[in-house]
Coordinates of C-alpha atoms and ligand atoms in Angstrom, one line a residue:
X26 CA -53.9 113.3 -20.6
X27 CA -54.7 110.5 -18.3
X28 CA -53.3 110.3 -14.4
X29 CA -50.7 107.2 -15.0
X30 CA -51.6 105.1 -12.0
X31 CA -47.4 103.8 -11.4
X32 CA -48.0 100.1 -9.9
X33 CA -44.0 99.6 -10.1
X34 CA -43.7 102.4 -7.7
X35 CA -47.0 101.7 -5.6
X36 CA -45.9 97.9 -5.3
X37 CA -42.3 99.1 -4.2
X38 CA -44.3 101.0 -1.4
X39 CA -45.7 97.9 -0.1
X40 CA -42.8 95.2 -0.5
X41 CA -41.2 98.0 2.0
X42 CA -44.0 97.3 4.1
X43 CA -43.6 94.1 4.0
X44 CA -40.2 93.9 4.6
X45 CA -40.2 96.0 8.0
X46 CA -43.1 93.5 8.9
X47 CA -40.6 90.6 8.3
X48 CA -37.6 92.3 10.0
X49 CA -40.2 92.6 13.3
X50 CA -41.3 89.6 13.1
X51 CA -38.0 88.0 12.7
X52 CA -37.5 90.0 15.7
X53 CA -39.8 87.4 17.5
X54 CA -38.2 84.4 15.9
X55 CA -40.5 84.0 13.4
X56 CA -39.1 83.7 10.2
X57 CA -42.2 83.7 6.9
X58 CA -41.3 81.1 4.5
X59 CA -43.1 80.4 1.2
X60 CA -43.0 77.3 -0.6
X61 CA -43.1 77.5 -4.2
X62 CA -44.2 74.6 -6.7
X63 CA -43.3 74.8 -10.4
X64 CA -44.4 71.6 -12.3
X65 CA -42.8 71.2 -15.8
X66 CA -41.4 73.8 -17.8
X67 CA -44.1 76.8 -19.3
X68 CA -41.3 79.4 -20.1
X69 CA -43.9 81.9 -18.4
X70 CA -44.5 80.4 -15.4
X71 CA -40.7 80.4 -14.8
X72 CA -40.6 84.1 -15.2
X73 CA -43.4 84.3 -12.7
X74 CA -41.9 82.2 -10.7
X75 CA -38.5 83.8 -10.4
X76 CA -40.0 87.0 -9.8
X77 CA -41.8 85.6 -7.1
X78 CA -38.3 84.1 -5.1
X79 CA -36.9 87.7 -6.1
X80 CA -39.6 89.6 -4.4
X81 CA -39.3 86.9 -1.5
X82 CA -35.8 87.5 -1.2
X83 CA -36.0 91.1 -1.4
X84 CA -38.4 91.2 1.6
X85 CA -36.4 88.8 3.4
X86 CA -39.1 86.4 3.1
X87 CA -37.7 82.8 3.0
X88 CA -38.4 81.3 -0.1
X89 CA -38.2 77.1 -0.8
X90 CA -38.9 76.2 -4.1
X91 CA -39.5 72.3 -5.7
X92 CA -39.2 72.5 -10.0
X93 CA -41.3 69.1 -10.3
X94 CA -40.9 67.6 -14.0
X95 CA -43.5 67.9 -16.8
X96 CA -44.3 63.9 -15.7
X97 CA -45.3 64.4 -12.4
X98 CA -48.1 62.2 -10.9
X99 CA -50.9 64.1 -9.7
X100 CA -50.5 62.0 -6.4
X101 CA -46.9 63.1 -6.0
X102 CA -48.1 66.5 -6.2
X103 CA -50.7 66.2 -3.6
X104 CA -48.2 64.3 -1.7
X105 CA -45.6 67.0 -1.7
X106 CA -48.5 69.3 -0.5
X107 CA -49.9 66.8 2.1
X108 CA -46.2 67.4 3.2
X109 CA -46.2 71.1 3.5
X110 CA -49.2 71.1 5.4
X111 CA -48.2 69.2 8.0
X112 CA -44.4 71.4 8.1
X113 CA -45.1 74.4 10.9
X114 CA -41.6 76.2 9.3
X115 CA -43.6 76.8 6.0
X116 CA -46.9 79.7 6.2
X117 CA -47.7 80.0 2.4
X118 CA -47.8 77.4 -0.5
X119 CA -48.1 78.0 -4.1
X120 CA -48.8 76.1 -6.9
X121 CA -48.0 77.6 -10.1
X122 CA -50.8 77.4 -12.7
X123 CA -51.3 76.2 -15.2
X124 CA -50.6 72.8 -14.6
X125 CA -49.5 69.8 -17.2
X126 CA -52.9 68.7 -18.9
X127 CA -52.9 65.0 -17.1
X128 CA -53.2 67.5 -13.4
X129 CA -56.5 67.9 -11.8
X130 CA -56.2 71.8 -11.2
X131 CA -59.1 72.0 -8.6
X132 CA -57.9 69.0 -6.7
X133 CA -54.5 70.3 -6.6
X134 CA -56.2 73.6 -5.4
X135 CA -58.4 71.9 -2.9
X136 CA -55.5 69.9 -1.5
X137 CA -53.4 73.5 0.0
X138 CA -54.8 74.0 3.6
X139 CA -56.8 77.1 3.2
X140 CA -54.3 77.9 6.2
X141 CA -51.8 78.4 4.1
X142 CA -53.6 79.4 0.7
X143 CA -51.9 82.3 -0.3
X144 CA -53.3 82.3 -3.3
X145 CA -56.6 82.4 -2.2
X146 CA -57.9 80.2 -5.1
X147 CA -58.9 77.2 -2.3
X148 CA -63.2 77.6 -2.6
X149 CA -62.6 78.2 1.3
X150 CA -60.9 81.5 0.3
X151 CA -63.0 82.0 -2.1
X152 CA -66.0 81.1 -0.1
X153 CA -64.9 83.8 2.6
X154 CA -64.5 86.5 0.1
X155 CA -67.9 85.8 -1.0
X156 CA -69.7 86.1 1.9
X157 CA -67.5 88.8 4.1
X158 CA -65.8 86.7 6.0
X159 CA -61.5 86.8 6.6
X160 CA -59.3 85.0 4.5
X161 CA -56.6 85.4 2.3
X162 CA -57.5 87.6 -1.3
X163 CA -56.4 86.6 -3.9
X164 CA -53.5 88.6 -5.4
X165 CA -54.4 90.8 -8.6
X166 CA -57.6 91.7 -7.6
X167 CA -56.3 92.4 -3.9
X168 CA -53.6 94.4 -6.1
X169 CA -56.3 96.5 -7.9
X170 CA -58.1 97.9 -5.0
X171 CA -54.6 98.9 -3.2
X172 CA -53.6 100.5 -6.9
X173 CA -57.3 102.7 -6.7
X174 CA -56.7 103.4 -3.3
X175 CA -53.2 104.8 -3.2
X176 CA -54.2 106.6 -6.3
X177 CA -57.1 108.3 -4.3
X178 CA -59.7 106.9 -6.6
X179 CA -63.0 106.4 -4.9
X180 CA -65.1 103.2 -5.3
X181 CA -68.0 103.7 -3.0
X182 CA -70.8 104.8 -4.8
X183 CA -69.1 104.9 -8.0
X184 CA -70.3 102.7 -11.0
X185 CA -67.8 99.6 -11.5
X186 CA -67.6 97.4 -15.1
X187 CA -65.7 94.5 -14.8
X188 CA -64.7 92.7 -18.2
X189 CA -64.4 89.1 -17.7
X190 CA -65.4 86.6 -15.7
X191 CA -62.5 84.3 -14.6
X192 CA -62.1 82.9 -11.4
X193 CA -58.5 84.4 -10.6
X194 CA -59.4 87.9 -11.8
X195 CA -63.1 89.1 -12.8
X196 CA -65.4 87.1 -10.4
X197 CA -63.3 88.2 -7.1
X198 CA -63.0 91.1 -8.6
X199 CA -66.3 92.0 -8.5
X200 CA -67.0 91.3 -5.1
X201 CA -63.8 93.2 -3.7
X202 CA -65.7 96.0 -5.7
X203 CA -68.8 95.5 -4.0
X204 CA -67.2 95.0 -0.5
X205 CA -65.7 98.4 -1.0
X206 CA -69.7 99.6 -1.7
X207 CA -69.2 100.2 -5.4
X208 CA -72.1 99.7 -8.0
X209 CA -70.5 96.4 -9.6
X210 CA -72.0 95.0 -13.1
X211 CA -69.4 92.3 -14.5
X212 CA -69.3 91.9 -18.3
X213 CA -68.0 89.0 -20.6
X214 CA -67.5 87.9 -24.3
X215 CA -71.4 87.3 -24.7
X216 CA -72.4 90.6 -23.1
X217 CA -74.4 92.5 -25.6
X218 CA -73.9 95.9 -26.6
X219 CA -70.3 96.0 -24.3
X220 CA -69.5 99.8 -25.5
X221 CA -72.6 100.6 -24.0
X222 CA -71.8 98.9 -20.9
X223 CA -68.5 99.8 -20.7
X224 CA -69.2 103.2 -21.5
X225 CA -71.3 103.7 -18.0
X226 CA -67.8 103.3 -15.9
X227 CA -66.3 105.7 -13.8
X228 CA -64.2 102.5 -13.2
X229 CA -63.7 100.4 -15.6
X230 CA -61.4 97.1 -15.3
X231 CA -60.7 95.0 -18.5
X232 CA -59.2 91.6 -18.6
X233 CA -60.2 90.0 -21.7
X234 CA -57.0 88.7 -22.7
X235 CA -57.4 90.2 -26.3
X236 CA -54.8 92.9 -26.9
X237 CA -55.6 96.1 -27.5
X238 CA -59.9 95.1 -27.4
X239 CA -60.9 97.8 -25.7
X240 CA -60.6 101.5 -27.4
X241 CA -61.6 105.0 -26.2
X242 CA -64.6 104.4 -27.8
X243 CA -65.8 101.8 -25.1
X244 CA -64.4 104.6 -22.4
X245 CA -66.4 107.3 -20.8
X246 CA -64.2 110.7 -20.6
X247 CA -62.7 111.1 -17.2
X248 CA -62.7 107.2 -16.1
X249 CA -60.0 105.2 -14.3
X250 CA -58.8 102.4 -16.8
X251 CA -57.1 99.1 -15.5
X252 CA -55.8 96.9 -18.0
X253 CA -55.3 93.1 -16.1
X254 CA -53.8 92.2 -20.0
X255 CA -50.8 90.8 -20.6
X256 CA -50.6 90.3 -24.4
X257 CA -48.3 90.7 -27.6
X258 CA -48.7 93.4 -30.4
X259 CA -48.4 93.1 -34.2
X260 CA -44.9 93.8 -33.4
X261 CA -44.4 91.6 -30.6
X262 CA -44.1 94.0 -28.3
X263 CA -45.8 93.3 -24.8
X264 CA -48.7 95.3 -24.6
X265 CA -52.3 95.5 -22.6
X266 CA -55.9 94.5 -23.1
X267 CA -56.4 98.2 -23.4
X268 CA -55.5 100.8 -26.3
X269 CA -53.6 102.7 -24.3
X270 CA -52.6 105.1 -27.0
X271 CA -56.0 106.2 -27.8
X272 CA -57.9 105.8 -24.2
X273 CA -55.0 107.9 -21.8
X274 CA -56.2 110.9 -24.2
X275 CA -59.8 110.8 -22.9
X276 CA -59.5 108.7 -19.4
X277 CA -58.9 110.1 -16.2
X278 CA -56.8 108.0 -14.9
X279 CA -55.2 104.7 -16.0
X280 CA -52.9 101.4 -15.4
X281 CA -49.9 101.1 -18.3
X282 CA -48.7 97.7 -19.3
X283 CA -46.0 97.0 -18.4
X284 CA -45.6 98.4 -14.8
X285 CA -49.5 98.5 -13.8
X286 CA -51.4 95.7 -12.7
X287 CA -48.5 92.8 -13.0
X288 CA -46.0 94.0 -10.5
X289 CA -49.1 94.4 -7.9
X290 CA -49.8 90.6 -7.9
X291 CA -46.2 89.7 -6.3
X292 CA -46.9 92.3 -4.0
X293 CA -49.9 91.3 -2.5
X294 CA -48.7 87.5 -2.4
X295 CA -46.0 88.8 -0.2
X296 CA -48.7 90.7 2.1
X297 CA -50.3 87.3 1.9
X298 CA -47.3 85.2 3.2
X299 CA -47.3 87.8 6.6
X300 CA -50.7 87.5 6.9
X301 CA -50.1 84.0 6.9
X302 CA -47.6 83.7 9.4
X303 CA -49.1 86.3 11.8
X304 CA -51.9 84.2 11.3
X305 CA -50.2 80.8 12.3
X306 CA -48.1 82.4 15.1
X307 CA -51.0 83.3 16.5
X308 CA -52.6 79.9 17.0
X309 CA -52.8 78.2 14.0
X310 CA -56.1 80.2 13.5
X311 CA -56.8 80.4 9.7
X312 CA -56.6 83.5 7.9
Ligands
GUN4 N1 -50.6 81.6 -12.9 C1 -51.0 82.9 -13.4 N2 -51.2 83.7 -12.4 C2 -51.1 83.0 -11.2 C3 -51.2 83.3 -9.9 O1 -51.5 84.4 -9.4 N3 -50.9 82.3 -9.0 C4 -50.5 81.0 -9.4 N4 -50.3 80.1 -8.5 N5 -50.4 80.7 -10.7 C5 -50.7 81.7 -11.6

């Protein structure tokens, strides 16, 4: 059977980081603050959004939160973020995607001083990330590279498949991969032969958002398995993008859902908001 990499416990480890971060730093009269932005009412957003004032609150970050309605204006939103820029008591912002439909995403995105992009979706961020440079990561794929880390799973060298493509997840992904020297090919829904491709991994990381897709048959024995899925089985009941039942029996290591990837992402925005105030306190240099 499969190492089970624990991201519940892993993620504790660094929200206690955090926290002794944010006790020092209140020490010098800085106190982090994140400002949080839910626009209408998406019953999962307001799940991800508690959990991120919870995790604020439990690493005595300071957390202030607008709940716009579904109606919003776009230029209310940007001018509610024109705001927090300008406010030197608040490090991070965060938008909460997705959006209404009538929202320009990437405006909304492009409006968040990369100074305070804790995200790490502004193209600035992204931008960085691409080319070596600082700046804040964003926060799942920053979570998967702590999770193989702190598992003692070595990426240099090793040969990396990411499944899927997205801009929050597979494309940063795979160059956090590469930045940590590993042999990166990134996969997608027109990718011939995927069990093929799959099956060369020593890492593989699947985020297809189709539950269950990916089989032991797409696994080669020994490999470490993240699952970024979040999905529903035939029973309702949440599970991964991965079979876990059938791939723990041949992988060498792997992420379950719940309690793998998910609780990383929180984690890492916390990280993010320190980095941003550190950041700030320092001289208002960007990240
Ligand atoms: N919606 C789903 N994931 C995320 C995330 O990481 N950040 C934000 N702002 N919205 C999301």
């Amino acid at each position: 059977m499969a190492q089970i990499i624990d991201g519940k416990a892993i993620s504790q480890a660094i929200k206690d980081e955090v926290k002794q971060e944010v006790e020092s730093l209140s020490g010098q009269g800085i106190t982090v603050t994140l400002a949080v932005i839910q626009v209408g009412d998406n019953p999962a957003s307001t799940v991800y959004v508690n959990n991120k004032k919870k995790a604020c609150a439990y690493t005595g970050i300071r957390s202030l939160s607008w709940h716009l309605p579904e109606d919003t204006r776009q230029e209310e939103l940007l001018a509610l973020i024109g705001e927090l820029n300008g406010r030197a008591d608040v490090n991070g912002i965060l938008v909460q995607l997705p959006l209404p439909a009538h929202i320009d995403e990437d405006a909304v995105i492009d409006a968040i001083s990369p100074a305070k992009d804790v995200d790490g979706f502004h193209p600035r961020s992204v931008g960085a990330l691409c080319i070596g440079k600082p700046g804040f990561l964003p926060c799942t794929p920053a979570g998967i590279i702590e999770l193989l880390k702190r598992s003692g799973i070595e990426i240099a060298g090793r040969e990396c498949v990411m499944i899927g493509r997205s801009n929050i997840v597979g494309k940063p992904m795979a160059l956090l991969l590469l930045r940590e020297n590993g042999t990166v090919t990134v996969a997608h829904s027109r990718t011939d032969k995927l069990k093929e491709v799959a099956g060369r991994a020593d890492i593989l990381i699947v985020a297809t958002g189709r539950a269950k897709m990916i089989t032991a048959d797409y696994v080669k024995p020994g490999a470490s398995v993240i699952d970024v899925g979040m999905d529903r089985d035939e029973n309702n009941k949440l599970c991964g993008d991965v079979d876990y039942e059938s791939v723990s029996r041949i992988a060498g290591a792997i992420t379950p859902v719940p309690g793998g990837v998910g609780p990383m992402t929180i984690a890492m925005l916390m990280k993010n908001c320190l980095q941003a105030a550190r950041m700030q306190a320092e001289g208002g240099r960007e990240a």
